[in-house]
JSON list of C-alpha atoms in Angstrom, two decimals:
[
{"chain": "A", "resi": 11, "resn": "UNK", "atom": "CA", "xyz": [0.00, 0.00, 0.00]},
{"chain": "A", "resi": 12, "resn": "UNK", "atom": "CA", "xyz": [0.79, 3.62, -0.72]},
{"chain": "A", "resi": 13, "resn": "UNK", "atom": "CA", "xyz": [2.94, 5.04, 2.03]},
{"chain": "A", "resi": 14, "resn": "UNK", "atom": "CA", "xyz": [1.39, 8.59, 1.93]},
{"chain": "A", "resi": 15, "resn": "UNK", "atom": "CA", "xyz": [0.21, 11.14, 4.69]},
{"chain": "A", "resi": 16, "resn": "UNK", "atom": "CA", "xyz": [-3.70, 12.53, 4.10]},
{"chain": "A", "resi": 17, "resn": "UNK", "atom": "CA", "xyz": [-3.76, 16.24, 5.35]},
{"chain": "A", "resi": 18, "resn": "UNK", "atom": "CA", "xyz": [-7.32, 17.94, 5.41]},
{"chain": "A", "resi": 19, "resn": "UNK", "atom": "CA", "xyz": [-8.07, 20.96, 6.87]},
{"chain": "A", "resi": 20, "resn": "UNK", "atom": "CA", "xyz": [-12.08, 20.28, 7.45]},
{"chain": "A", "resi": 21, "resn": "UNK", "atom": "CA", "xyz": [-15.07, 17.76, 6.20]},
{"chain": "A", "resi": 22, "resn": "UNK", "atom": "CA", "xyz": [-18.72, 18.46, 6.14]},
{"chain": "A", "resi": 23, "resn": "UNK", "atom": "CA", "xyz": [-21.17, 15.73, 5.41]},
{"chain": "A", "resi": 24, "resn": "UNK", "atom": "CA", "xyz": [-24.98, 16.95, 5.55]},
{"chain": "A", "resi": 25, "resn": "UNK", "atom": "CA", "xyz": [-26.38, 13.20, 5.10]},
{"chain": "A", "resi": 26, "resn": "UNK", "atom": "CA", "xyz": [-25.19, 9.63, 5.29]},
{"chain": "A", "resi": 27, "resn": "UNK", "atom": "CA", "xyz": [-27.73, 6.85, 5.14]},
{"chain": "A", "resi": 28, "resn": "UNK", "atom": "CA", "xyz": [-28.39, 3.03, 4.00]},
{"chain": "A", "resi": 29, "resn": "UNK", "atom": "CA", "xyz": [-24.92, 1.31, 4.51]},
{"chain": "A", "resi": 30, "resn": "UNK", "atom": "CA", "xyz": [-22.84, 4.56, 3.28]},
{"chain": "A", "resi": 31, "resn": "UNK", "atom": "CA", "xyz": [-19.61, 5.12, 5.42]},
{"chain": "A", "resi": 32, "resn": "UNK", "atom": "CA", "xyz": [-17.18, 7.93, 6.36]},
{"chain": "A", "resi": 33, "resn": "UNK", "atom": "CA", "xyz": [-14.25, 6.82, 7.31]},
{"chain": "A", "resi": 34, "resn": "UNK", "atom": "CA", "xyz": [-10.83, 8.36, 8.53]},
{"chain": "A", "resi": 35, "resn": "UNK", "atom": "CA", "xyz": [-7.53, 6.88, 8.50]},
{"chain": "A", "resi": 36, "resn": "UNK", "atom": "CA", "xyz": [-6.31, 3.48, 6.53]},
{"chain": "A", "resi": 37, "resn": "UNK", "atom": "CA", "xyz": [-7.91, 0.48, 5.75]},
{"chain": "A", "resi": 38, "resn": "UNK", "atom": "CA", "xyz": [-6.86, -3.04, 4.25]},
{"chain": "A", "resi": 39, "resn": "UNK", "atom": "CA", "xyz": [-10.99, -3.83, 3.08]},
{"chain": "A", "resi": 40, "resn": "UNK", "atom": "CA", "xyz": [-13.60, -2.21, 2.92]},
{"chain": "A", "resi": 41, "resn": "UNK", "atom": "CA", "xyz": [-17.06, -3.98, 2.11]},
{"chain": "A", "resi": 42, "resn": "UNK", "atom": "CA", "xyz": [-20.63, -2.07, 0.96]},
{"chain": "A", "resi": 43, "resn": "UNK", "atom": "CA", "xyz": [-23.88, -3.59, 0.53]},
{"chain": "A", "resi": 44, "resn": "UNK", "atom": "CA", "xyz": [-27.16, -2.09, 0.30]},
{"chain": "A", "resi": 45, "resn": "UNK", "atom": "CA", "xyz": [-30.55, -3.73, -1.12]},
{"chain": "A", "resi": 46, "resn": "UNK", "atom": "CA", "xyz": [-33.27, -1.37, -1.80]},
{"chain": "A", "resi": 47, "resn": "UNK", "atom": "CA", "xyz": [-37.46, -2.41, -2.84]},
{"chain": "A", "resi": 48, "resn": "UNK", "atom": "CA", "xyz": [-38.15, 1.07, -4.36]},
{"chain": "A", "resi": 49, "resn": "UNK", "atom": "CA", "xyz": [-42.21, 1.10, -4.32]},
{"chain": "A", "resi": 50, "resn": "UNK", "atom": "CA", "xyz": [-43.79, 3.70, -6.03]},
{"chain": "A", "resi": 51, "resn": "UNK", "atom": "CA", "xyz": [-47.91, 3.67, -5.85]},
{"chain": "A", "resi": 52, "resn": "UNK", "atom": "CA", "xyz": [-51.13, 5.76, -7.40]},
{"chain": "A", "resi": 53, "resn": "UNK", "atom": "CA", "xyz": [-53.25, 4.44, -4.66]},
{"chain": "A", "resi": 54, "resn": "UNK", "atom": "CA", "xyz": [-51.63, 4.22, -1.01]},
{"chain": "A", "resi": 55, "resn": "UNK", "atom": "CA", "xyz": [-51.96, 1.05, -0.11]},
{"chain": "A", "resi": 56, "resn": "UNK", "atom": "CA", "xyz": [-49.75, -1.62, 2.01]},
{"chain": "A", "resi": 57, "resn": "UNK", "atom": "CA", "xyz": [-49.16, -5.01, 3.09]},
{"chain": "A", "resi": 58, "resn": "UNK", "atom": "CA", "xyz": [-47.87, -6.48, 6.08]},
{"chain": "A", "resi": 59, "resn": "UNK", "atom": "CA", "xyz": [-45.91, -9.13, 3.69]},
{"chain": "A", "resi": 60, "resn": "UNK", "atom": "CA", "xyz": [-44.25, -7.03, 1.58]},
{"chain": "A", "resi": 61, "resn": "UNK", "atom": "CA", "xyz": [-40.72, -6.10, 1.09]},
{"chain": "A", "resi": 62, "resn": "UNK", "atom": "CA", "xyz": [-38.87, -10.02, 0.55]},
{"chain": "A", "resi": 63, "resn": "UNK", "atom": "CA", "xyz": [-35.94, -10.10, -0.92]},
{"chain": "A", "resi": 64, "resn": "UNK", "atom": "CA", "xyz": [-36.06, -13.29, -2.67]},
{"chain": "A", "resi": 65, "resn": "UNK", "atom": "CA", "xyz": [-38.81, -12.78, -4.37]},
{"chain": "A", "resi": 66, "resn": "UNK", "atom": "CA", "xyz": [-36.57, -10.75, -6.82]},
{"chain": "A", "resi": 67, "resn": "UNK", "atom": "CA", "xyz": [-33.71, -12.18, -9.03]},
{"chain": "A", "resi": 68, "resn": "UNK", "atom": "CA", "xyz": [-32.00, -8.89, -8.53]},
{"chain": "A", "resi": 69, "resn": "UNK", "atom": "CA", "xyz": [-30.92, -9.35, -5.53]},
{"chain": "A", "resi": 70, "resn": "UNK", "atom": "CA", "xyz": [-29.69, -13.16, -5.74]},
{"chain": "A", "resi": 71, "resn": "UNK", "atom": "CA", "xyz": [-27.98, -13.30, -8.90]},
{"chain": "A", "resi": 72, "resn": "UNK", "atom": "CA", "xyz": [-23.84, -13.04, -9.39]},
{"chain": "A", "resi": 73, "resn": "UNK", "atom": "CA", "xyz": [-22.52, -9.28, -10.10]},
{"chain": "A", "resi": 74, "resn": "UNK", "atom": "CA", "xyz": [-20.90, -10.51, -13.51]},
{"chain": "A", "resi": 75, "resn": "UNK", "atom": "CA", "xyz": [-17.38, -8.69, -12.88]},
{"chain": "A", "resi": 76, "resn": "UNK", "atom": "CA", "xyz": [-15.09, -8.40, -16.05]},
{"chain": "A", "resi": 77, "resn": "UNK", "atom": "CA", "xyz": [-12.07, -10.63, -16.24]},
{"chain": "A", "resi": 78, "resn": "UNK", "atom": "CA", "xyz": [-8.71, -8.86, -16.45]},
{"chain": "A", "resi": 79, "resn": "UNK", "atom": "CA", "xyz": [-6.44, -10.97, -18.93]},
{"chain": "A", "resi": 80, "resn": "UNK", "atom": "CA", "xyz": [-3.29, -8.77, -19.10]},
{"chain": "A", "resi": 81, "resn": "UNK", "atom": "CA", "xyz": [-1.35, -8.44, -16.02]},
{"chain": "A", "resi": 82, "resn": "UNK", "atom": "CA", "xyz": [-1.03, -4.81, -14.55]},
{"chain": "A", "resi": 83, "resn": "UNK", "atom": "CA", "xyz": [1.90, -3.57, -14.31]},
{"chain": "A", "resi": 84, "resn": "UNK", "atom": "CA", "xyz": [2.34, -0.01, -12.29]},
{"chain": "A", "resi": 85, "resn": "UNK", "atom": "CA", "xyz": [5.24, 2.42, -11.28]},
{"chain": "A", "resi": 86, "resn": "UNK", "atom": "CA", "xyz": [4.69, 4.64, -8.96]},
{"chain": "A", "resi": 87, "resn": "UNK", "atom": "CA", "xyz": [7.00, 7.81, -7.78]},
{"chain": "A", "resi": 88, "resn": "UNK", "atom": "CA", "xyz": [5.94, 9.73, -4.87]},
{"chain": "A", "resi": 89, "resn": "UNK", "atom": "CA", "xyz": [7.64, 13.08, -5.48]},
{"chain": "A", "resi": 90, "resn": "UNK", "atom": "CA", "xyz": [5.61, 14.63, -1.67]},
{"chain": "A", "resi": 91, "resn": "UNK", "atom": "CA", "xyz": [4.66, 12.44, 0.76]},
{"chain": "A", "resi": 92, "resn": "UNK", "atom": "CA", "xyz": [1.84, 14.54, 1.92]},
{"chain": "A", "resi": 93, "resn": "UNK", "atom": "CA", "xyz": [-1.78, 15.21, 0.01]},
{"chain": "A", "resi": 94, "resn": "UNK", "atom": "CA", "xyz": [-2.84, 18.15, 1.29]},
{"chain": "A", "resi": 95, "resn": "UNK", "atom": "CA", "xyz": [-6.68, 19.30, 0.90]},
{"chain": "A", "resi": 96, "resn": "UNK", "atom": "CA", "xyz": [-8.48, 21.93, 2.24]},
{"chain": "A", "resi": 97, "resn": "UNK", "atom": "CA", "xyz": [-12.36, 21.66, 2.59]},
{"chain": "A", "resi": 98, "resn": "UNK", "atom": "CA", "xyz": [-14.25, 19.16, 1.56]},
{"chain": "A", "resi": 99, "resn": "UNK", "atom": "CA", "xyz": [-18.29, 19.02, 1.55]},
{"chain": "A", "resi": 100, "resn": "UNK", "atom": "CA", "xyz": [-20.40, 16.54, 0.73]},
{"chain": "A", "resi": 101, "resn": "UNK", "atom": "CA", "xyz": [-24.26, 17.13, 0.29]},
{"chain": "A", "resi": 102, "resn": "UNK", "atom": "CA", "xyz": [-24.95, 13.20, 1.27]},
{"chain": "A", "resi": 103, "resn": "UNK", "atom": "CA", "xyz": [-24.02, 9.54, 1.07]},
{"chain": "A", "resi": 104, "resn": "UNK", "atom": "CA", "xyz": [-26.48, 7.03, 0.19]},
{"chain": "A", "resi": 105, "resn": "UNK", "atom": "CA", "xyz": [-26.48, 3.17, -0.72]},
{"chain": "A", "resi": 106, "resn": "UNK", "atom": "CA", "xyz": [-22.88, 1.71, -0.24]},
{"chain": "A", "resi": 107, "resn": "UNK", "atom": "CA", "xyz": [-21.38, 4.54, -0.90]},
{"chain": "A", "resi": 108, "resn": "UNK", "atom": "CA", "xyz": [-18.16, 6.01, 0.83]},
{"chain": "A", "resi": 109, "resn": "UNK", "atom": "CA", "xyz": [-15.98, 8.82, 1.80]},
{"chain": "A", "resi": 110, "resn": "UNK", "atom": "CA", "xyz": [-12.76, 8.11, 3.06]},
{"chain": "A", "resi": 111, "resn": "UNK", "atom": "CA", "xyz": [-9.73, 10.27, 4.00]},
{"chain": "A", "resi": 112, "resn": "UNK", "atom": "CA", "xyz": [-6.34, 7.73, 3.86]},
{"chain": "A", "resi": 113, "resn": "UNK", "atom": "CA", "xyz": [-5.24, 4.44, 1.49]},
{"chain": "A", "resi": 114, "resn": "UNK", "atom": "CA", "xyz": [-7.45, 1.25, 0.78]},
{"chain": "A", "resi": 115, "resn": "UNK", "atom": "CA", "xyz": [-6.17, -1.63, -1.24]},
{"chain": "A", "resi": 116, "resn": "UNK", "atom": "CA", "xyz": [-9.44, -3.39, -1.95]},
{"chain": "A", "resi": 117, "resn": "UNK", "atom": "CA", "xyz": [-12.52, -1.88, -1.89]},
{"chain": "A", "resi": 118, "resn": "UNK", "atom": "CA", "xyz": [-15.94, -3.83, -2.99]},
{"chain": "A", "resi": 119, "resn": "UNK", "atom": "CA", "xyz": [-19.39, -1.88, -3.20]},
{"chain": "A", "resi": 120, "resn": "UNK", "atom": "CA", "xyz": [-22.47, -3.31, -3.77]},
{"chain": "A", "resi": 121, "resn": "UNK", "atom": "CA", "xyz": [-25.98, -1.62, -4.32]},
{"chain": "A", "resi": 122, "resn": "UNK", "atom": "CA", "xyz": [-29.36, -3.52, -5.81]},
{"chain": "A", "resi": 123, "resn": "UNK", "atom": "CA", "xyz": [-32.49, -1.42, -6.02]},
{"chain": "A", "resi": 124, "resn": "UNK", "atom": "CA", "xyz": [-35.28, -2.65, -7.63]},
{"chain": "A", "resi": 125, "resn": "UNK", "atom": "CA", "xyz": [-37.69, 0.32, -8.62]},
{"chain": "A", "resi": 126, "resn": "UNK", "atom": "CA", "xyz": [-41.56, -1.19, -8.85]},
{"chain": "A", "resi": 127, "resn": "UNK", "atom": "CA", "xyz": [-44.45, 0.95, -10.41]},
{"chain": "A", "resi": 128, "resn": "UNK", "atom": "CA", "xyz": [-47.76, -0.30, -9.53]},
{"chain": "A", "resi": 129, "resn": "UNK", "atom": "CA", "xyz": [-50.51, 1.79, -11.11]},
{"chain": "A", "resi": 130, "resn": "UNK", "atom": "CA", "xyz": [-54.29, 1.41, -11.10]},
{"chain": "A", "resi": 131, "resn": "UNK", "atom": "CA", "xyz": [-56.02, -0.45, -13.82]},
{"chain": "A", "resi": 132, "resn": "UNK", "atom": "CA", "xyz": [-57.68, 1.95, -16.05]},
{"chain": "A", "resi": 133, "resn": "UNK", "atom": "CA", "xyz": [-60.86, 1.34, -18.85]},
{"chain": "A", "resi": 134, "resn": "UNK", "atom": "CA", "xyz": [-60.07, 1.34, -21.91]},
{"chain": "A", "resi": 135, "resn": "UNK", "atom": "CA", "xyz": [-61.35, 4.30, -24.22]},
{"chain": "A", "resi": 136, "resn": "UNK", "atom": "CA", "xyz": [-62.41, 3.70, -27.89]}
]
């Protein structure tokens, strides 16, 4: 890992929510996961069963990740050991999202949201 010194002089986050992180210093992993049933309804109306997961192939099927067939190959020259940043605001964090101040070597994020319509039945006009 990069062998480098985060300097910031201030951070302002208005909103973090639903598995979103903030996070200070060094890490060797980070992991984000957030599953979402976004309902959206003419007529408001609810269920005491709703809202299973496995009802939806969404949220059980593999995240097809691409296959890297050359070999990376990286150089790197760190002419000041020191990143220096003023201010940095963020208006919000949502759904495995992060914001992180120092060095990660593997990071994996994750967000399913499956956005459902359900609108009345209408007659049909001729």
């Amino acid at each position: 890992m990069l062998q480098r010194i985060s300097k910031v002089d201030s951070i302002f986050v208005k909103s973090a929510l639903f598995s979103s992180t903030i996070l200070i210093g060094d890490a060797m992993r980070i992991f984000g996961n957030s599953r979402a049933l976004a309902v959206q309804r003419e007529a408001e109306l609810f269920f005491d069963d709703e809202g299973d997961f496995a009802q939806f192939k969404v949220f059980s099927e593999p995240v097809p990740l691409p296959v890297i067939h050359e070999p990376v190959i990286m150089d790197t020259f760190q002419e000041k050991p020191v990143i220096r940043v003023g201010t940095i605001n963020v208006k919000g964090l949502s759904a495995a999202s992060i914001i992180q101040v120092g060095s990660t070597p593997y990071i994996s994020m994750e967000a399913r949201i499956h956005h459902l319509r359900q609108l009345l039945e209408r007659e049909e006009t001729k």
